[in-house]
Coordinates of C-alpha atoms and ligand atoms in Angstrom, one line a residue:
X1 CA 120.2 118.1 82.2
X2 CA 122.6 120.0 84.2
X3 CA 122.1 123.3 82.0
X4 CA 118.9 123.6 84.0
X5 CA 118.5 127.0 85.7
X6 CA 119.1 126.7 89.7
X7 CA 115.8 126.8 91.5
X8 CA 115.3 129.8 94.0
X9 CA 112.7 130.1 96.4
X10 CA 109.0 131.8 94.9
X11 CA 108.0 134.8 96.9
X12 CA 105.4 137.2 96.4
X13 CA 104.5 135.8 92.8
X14 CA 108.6 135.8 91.7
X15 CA 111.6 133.9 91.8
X16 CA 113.5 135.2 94.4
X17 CA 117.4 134.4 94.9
X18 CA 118.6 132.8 98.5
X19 CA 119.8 135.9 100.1
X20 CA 122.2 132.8 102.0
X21 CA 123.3 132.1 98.4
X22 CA 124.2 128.7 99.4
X23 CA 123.3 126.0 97.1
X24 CA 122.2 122.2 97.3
X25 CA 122.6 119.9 94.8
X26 CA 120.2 118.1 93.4
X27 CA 120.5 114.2 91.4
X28 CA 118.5 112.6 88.8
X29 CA 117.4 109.5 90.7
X30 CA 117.7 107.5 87.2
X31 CA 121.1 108.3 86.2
X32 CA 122.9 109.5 89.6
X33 CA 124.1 112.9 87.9
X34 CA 123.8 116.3 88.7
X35 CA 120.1 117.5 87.8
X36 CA 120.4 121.4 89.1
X37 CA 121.0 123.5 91.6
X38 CA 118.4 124.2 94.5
X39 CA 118.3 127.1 97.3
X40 CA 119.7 126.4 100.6
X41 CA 117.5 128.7 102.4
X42 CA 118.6 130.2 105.7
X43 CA 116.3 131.0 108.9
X44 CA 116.5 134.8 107.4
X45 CA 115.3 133.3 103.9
X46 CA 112.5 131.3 105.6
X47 CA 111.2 134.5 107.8
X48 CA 111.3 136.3 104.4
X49 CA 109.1 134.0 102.6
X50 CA 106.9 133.8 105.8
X51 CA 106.8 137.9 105.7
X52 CA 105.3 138.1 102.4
X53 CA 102.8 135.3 103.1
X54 CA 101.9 137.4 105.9
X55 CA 101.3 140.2 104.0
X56 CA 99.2 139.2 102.1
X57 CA 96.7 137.7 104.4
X58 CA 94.3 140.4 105.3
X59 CA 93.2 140.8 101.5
X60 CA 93.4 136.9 101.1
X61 CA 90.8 136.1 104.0
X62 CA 88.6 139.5 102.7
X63 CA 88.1 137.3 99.5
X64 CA 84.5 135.6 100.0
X65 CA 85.3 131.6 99.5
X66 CA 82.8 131.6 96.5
X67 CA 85.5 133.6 94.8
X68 CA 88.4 131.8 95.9
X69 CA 86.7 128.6 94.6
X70 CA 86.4 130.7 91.3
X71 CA 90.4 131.3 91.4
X72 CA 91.2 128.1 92.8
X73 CA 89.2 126.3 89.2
X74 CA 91.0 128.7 87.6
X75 CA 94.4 126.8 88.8
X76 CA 93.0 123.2 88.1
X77 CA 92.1 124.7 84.3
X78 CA 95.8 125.9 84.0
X79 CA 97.2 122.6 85.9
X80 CA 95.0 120.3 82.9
X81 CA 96.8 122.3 80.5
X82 CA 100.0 121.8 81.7
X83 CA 99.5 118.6 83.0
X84 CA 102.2 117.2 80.5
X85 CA 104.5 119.5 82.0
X86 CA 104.1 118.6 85.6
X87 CA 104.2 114.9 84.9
X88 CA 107.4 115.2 82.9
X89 CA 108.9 117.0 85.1
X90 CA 107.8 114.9 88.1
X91 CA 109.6 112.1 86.3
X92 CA 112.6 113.6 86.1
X93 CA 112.7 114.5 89.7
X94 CA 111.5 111.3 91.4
X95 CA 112.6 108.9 88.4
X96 CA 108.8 107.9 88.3
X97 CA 108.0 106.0 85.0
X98 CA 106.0 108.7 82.6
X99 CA 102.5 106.2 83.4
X100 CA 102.7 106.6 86.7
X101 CA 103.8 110.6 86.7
X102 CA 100.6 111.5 84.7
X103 CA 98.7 109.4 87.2
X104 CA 100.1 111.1 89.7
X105 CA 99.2 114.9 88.0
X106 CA 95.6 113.3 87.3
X107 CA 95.1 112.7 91.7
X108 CA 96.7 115.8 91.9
X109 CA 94.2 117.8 90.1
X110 CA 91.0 115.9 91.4
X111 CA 91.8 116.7 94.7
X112 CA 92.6 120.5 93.8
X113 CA 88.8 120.2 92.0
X114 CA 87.2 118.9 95.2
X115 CA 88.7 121.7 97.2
X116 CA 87.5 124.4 94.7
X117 CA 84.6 123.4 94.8
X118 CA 84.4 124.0 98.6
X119 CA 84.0 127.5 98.2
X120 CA 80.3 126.9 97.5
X121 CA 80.2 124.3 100.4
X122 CA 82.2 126.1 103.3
X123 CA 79.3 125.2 105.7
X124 CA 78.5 125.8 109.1
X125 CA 76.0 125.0 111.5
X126 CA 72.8 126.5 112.6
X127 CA 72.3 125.9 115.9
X128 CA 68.5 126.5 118.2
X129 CA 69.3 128.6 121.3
X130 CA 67.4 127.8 125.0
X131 CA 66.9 132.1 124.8
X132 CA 63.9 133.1 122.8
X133 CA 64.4 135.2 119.5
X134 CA 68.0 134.1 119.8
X135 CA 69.5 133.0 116.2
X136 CA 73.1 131.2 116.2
X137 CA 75.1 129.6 113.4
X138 CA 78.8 128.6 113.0
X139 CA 81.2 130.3 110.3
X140 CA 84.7 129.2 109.5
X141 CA 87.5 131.6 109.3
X142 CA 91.1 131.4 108.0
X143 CA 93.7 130.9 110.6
X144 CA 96.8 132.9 109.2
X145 CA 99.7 131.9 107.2
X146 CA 99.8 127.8 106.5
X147 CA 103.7 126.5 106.6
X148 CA 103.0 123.5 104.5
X149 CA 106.1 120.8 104.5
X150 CA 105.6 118.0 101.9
X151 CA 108.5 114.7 101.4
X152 CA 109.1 114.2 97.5
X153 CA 107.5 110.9 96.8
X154 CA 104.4 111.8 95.3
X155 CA 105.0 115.5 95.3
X156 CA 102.5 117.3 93.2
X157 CA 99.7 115.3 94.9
X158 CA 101.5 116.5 98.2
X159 CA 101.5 119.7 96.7
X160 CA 98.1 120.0 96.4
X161 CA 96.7 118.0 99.1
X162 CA 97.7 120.8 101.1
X163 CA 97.7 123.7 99.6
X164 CA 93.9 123.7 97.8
X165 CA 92.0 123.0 101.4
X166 CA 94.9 125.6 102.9
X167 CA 93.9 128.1 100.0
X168 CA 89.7 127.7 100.1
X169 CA 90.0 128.4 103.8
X170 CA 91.3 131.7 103.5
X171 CA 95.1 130.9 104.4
X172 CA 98.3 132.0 102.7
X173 CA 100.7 129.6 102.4
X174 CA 104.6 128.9 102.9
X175 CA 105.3 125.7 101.1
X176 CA 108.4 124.1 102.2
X177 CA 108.9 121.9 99.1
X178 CA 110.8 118.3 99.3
X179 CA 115.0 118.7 98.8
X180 CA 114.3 116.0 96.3
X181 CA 111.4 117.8 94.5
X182 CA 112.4 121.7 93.8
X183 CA 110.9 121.7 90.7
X184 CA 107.4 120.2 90.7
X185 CA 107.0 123.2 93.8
X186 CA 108.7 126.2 91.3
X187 CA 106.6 125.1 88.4
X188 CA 103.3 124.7 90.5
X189 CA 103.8 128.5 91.8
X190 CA 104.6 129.6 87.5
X191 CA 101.4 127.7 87.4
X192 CA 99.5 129.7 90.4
X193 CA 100.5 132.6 89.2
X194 CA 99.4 132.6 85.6
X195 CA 95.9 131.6 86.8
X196 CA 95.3 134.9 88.9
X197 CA 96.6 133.8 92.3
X198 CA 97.6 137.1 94.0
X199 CA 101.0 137.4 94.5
X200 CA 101.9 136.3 98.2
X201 CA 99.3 133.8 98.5
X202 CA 101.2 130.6 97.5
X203 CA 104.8 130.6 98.4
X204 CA 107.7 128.5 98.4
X205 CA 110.8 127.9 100.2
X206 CA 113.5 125.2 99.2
X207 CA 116.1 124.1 101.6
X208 CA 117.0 121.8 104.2
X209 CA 114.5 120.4 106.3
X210 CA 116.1 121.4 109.5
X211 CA 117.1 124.9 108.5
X212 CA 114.2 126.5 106.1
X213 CA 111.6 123.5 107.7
X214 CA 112.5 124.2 110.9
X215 CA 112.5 127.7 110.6
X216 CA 109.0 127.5 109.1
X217 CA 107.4 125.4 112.4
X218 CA 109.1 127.4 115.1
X219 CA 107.9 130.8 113.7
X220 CA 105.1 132.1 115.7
X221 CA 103.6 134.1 112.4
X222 CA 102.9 130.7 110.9
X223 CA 99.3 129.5 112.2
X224 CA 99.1 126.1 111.1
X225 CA 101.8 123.7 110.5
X226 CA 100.6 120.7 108.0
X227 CA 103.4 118.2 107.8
X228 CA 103.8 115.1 105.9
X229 CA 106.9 112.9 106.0
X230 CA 108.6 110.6 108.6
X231 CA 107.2 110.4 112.2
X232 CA 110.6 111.4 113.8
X233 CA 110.2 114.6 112.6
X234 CA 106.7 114.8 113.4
X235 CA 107.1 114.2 116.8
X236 CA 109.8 117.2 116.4
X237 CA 107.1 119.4 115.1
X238 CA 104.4 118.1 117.7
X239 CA 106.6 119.4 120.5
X240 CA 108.1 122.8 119.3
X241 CA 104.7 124.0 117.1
X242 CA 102.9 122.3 120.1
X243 CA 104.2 125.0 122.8
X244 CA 103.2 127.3 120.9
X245 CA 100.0 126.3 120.4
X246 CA 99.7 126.1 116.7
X247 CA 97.3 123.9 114.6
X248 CA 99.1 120.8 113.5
X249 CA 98.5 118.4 110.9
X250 CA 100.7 115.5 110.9
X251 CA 100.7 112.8 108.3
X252 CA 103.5 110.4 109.1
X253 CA 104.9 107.1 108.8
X254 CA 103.4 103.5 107.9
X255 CA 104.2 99.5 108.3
X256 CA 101.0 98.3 106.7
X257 CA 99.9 95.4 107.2
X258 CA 98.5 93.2 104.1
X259 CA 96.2 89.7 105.3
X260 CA 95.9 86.7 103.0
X261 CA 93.5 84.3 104.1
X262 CA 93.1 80.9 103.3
X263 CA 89.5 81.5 101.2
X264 CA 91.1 84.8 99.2
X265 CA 91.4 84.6 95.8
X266 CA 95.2 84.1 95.4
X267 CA 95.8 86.0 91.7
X268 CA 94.0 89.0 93.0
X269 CA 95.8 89.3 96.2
X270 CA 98.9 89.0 94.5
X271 CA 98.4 91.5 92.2
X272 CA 97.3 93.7 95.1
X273 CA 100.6 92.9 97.4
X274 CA 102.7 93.7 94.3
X275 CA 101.0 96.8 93.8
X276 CA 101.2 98.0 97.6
X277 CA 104.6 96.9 98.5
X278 CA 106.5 97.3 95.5
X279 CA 104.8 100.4 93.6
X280 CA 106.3 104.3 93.7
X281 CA 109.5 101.8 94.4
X282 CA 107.6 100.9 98.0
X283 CA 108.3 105.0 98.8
X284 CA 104.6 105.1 100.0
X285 CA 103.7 106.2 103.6
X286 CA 100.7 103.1 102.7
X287 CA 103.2 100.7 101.4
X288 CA 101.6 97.3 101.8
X289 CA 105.2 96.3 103.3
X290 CA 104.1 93.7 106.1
X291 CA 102.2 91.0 104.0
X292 CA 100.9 88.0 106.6
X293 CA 99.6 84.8 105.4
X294 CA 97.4 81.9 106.2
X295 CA 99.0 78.7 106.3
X296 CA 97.4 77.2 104.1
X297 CA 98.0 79.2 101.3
X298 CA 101.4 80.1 102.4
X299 CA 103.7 78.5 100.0
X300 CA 101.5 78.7 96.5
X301 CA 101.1 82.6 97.6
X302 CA 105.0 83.2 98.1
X303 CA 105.6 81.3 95.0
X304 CA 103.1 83.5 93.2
X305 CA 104.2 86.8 94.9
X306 CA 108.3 86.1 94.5
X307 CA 107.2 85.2 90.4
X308 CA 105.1 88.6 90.2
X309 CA 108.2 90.5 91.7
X310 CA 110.7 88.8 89.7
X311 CA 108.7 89.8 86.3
X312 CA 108.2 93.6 87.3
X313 CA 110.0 95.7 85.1
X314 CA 112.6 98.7 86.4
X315 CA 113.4 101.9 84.5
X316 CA 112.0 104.9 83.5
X317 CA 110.7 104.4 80.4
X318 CA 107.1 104.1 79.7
X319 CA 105.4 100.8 80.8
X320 CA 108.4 100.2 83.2
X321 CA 106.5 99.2 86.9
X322 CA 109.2 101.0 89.0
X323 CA 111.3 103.2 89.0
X324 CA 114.4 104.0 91.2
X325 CA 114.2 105.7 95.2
X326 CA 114.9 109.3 95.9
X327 CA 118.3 109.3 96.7
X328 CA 121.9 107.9 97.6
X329 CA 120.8 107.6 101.0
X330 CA 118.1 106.2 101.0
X331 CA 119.4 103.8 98.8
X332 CA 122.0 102.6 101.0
X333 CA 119.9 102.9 104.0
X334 CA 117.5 100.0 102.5
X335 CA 120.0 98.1 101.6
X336 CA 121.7 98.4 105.0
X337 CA 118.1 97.3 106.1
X338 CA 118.2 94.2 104.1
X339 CA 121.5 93.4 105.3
X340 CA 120.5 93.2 108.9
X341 CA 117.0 91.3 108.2
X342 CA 119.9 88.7 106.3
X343 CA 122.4 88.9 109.5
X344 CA 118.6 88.7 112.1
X345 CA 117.8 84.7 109.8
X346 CA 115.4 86.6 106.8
X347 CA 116.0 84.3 103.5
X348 CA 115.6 87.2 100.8
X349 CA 113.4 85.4 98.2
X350 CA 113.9 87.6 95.6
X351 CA 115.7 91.2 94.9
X352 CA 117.8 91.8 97.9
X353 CA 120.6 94.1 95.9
X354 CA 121.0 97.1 93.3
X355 CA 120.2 95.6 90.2
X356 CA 123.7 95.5 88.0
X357 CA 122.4 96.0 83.8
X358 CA 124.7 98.9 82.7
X359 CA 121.2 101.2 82.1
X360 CA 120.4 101.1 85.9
X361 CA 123.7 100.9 87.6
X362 CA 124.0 104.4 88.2
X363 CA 120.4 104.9 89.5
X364 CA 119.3 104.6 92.7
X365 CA 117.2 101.4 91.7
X366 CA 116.6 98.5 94.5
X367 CA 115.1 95.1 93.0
X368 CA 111.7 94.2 94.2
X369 CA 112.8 92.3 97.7
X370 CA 110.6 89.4 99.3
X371 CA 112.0 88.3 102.6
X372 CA 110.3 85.2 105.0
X373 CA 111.5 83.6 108.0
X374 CA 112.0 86.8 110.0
X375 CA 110.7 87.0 113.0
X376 CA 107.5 89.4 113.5
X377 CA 109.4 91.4 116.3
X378 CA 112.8 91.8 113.9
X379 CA 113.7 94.8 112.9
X380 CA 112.5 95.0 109.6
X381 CA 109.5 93.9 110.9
X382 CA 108.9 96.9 112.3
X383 CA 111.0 99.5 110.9
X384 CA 109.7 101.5 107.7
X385 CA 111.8 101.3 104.9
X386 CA 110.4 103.1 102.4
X387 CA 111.5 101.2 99.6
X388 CA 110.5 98.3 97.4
X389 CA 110.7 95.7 100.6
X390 CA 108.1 93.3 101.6
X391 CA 108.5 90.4 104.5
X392 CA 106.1 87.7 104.2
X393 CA 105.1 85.9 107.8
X394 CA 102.8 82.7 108.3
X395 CA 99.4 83.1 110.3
X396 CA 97.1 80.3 111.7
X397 CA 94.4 81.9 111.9
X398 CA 92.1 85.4 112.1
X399 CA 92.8 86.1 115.0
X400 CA 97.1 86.0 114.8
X401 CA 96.3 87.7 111.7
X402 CA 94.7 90.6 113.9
X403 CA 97.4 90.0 116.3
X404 CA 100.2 90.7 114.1
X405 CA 98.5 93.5 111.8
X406 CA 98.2 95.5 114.8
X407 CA 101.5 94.6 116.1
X408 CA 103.4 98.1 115.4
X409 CA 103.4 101.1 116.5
X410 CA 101.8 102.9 113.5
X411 CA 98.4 102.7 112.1
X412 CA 97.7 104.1 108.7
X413 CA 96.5 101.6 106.3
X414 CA 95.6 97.7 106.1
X415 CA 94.1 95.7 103.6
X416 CA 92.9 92.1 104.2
X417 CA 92.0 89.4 101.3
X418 CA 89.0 87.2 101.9
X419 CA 85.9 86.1 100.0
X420 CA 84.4 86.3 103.4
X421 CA 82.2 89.3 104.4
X422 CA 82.2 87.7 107.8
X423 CA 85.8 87.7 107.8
X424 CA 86.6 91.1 106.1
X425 CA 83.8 92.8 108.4
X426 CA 85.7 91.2 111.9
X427 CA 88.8 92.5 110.7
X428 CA 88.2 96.1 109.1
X429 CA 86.3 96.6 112.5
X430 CA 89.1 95.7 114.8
X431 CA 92.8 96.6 113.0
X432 CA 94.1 99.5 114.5
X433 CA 94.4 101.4 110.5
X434 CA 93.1 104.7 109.5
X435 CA 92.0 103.1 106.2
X436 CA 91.0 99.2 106.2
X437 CA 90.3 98.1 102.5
X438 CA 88.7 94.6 101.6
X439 CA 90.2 92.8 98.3
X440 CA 91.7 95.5 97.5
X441 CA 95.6 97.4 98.3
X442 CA 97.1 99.4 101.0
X443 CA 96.2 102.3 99.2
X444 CA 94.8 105.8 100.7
X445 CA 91.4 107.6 99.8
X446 CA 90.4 109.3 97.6
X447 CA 89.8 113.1 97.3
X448 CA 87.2 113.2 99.4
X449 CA 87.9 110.7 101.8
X450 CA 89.7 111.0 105.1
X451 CA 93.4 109.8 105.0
X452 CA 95.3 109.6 107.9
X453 CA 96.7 107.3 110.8
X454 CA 96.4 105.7 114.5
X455 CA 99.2 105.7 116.6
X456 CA 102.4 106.8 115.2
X457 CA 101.1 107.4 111.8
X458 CA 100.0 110.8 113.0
X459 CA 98.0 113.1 114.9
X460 CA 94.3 111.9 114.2
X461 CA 93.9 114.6 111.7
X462 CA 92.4 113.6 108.4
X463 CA 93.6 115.3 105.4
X464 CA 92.1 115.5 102.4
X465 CA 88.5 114.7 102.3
X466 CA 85.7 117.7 104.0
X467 CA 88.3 116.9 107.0
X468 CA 91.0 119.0 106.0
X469 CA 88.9 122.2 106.5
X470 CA 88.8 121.3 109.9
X471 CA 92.5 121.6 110.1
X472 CA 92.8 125.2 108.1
X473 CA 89.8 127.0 109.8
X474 CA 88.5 128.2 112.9
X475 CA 85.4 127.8 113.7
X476 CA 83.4 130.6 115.1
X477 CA 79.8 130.2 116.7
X478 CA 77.8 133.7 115.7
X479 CA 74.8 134.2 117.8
X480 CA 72.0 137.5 117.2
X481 CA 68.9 138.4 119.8
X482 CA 65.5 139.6 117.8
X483 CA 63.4 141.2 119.2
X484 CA 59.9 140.3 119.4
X485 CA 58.6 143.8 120.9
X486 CA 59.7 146.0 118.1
X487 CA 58.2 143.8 115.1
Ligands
NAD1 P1 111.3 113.6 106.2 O1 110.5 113.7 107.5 O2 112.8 113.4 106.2 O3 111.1 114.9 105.3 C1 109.8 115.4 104.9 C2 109.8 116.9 104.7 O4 110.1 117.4 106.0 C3 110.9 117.4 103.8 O5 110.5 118.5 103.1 C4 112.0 117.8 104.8 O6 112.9 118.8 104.3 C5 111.2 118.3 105.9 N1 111.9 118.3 107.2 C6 112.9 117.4 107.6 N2 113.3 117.8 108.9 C7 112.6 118.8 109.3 C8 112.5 119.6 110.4 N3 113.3 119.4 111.5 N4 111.6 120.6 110.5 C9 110.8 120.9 109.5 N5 110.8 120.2 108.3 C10 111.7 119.2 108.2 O7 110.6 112.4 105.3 P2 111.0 111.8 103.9 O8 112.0 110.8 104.1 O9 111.3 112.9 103.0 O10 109.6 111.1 103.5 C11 109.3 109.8 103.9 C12 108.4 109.8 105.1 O11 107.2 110.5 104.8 C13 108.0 108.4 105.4 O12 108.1 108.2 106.8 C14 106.6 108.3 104.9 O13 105.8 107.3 105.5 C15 106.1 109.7 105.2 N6 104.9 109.9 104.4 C16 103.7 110.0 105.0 C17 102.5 110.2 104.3 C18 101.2 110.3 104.9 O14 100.2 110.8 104.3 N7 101.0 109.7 106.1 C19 102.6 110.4 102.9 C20 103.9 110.4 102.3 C21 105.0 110.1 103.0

């Protein structure tokens, strides 16, 4: 795969070159070799990008959002057409199995349909007035340039989470695409482009997150910064877009809790804490990663659970249920994670090591890993991973159940089995989770649902769903006086 062309940044609907021409590699995930070349974009490569984004804003925002939507359907019909394309070449970036790439392509272009179709919704309000003959209503207007900064794990639907209600609002857009996910960001702009985005509106810039990123979020052109990835950085962001008073957008980190009571039904809760700790590899913001237990069912649900994620199948080849993580580093930083839950009393179940068959040993695979007997308060207790890692932890009872799920300092998603409505209700109601599903995974919404976190999961924005126009427009309030004596 190496013959692959490098991958420059996308600026004004063209490749464009790094003026930096500095260079960073990037590896197939799968077989630990060189995939291509990507831009290292410097601050003066970033303020480029940003320039042209800029530019063409005024003409952008003069577009009325009925005919954005029309352009915007325009980029869904190409995206169906080339939906092969994106999913292959999401595969060969993330190391997804083929199943799960075109599943991710399918999200991916639902939620750029929703959006599109919110150039016939953009609503307002109308508002009565206390002054006679007075008429008010609210509009929403575009904000400016959008520096969008997406993490590679599901990257086209990060892609277009952002850049479809960004788009519909009347924003141009700098997207600072993934180290680990050049490609899907390139071809997506290709894409944009052939579907009669004007040039400037949808823009990319590869590179380092704290060089091209952070050139992105401290640059006062950019209006809105909408960032997903770890909450470190967010906080980052927070401050330094913060002071200067830009919109924000953070989506950040999980440890999501996943409740087994003693009344669930114990197949369907396993095959839902397989799915949401161990799918995408467990490199979900939503991974189901904290699973906690009644006592009852403790043991026949472990034994169940640790027999699932012995029989799941790695690779990349179709039907395969995971495939490896990102990158070298993260690799070794999970299994640097296990190694201290090991050293801290966990008894790894199951997984616990880089699986050794001569077809995976050069990947960046991690077995499916069960761990119990760590404390709730242990480090990997706590700590996101982001990796196919689940600790298991007994409860008595609802209310420890509650205790523990809320027990960390994020707050993004929860699920809790029960065949109680009693039960479910109590707990949906009180867990501290921006999503709370019943019998189901730790999974996010859908496109037009809300998505986002309490506490350290983010800033209590909610993208996508009818939220995320809240986050790309500003709302003005537009008021007229009649005048009674002239009619
Ligand atoms: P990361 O924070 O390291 O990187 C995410 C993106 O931010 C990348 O494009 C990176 O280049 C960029 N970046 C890094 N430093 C930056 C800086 N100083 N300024 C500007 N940009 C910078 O995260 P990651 O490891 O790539 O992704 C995993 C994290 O993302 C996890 O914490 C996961 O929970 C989170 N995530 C959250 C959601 C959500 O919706 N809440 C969804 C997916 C992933």
């Amino acid at each position: 795969m190496t013959n692959i062309s490098p991958i420059p940044n996308w600026i004004n609907g063209q490749e464009a070159l790094p003026e930096s021409d500095a260079w960073l590699e990037k590896f197939n995930p799968h077989t630990g070799e060189l995939l291509y070349h990507v831009a290292d974009s410097s601050v003066a490569d970033t303020q480029r990008v940003i320039a042209a984004a800029g530019n063409a804003f005024p003409a952008w925002s003069e577009i009325t959002p009925v005919k954005r939507g029309q352009i915007l359907t325009e980029i869904v019909a190409a995206m169906k057409q080339r939906a092969e394309e994106l999913a292959d070449c999401i595969a060969i970036e993330t190391g997804k199995p083929p199943q799960d790439a075109k599943g991710e392509v399918g999200g991916a272009i639902l939620q750029a349909e929703y959006f599109a179709g919110e150039g016939m919704r953009l609503y307002g309000r109308s508002l009565t007035s206390g002054t006679p003959g007075k008429y008010s209503h609210t509009v929403r207007q575009p904000r400016g340039i959008a520096g969008l900064i997406v993490p590679a794990n599901t990257p086209i639907a990060n892609i277009a989470w952002k850049t479809f209600p960004a788009l519909i609002c009347g924003n141009t857009v700098v997207m600072k695409a993934a180290e680990d996910s050049p490609g899907i960001a390139n071809l997506f702009a290709k894409i944009t482009k052939e579907a009669g985005l004007p040039d400037g509106v949808f823009n990319v810039v590869q590179g380092r997150g704290q060089v091209a990123g952070a050139a992105l979020v401290e640059d006062t052109r950019v209006a809105v910064i909408s960032f997903t990835g770890s909450t470190g950085v967010g906080r980052w962001i927070a401050e330094v877009a913060g002071k200067r008073l830009a919109r924000i957008s953070l989506e950040l980190g999980g440890k999501n809790p996943f409740v087994v009571c003693d009344d669930a039904d114990l197949d369907q809760a396993v095959h839902w804490a397989a799915l949401s700790a161990f799918s995408n590899a467990g490199q979900r913001c939503a991974a189901g990663s904290r699973i906690l237990v009644f006592n009852s069912v403790f043991d026949e649900f472990r034994d169940k659970l640790v027999a699932k994620a012995r029989s799941l199948k790695l690779g990349v080849s179709a039907g395969c249920d995971l495939g490896p993580v990102i990158n070298k580093r993260q690799q070794n930083s999970i299994l640097a994670a296990i190694a201290t839950a090991r050293a801290e009393g966990g008894r790894i179940l199951c997984g616990g090591a880089a699986p050794t068959e001569r077809e995976l040993a050069n990947g960046y695979y991690i077995q499916p890993t069960v761990i119990e007997g760590l404390q709730p308060s242990a480090e990997l207790s706590c700590k996101e991973i982001f990796g196919p890692v689940a600790t298991l932890h007994p409860v008595e009872d609802m209310a420890t159940a509650l205790k523990l799920a809320n027990a960390t300092e994020y707050g993004l998603t929860a699920a809790i089995h029960t065949r109680s409505v009693d039960r479910a209700m109590w707990f949906a109601q009180r867990v501290r989770a921006g999503v709370a599903n019943i019998n189901l995974g730790t999974f996010g919404s859908e496109p037009h649902m809300p998505f986002g976190g309490f506490g350290a999961s983010g800033n209590g924005t909610r993208e996508p769903g009818a939220e995320a126009l809240d986050v790309y427009s500003e709302l003005k309030n537009i008021s007229f006086l009649t005048r009674s004596n002239l009619i």
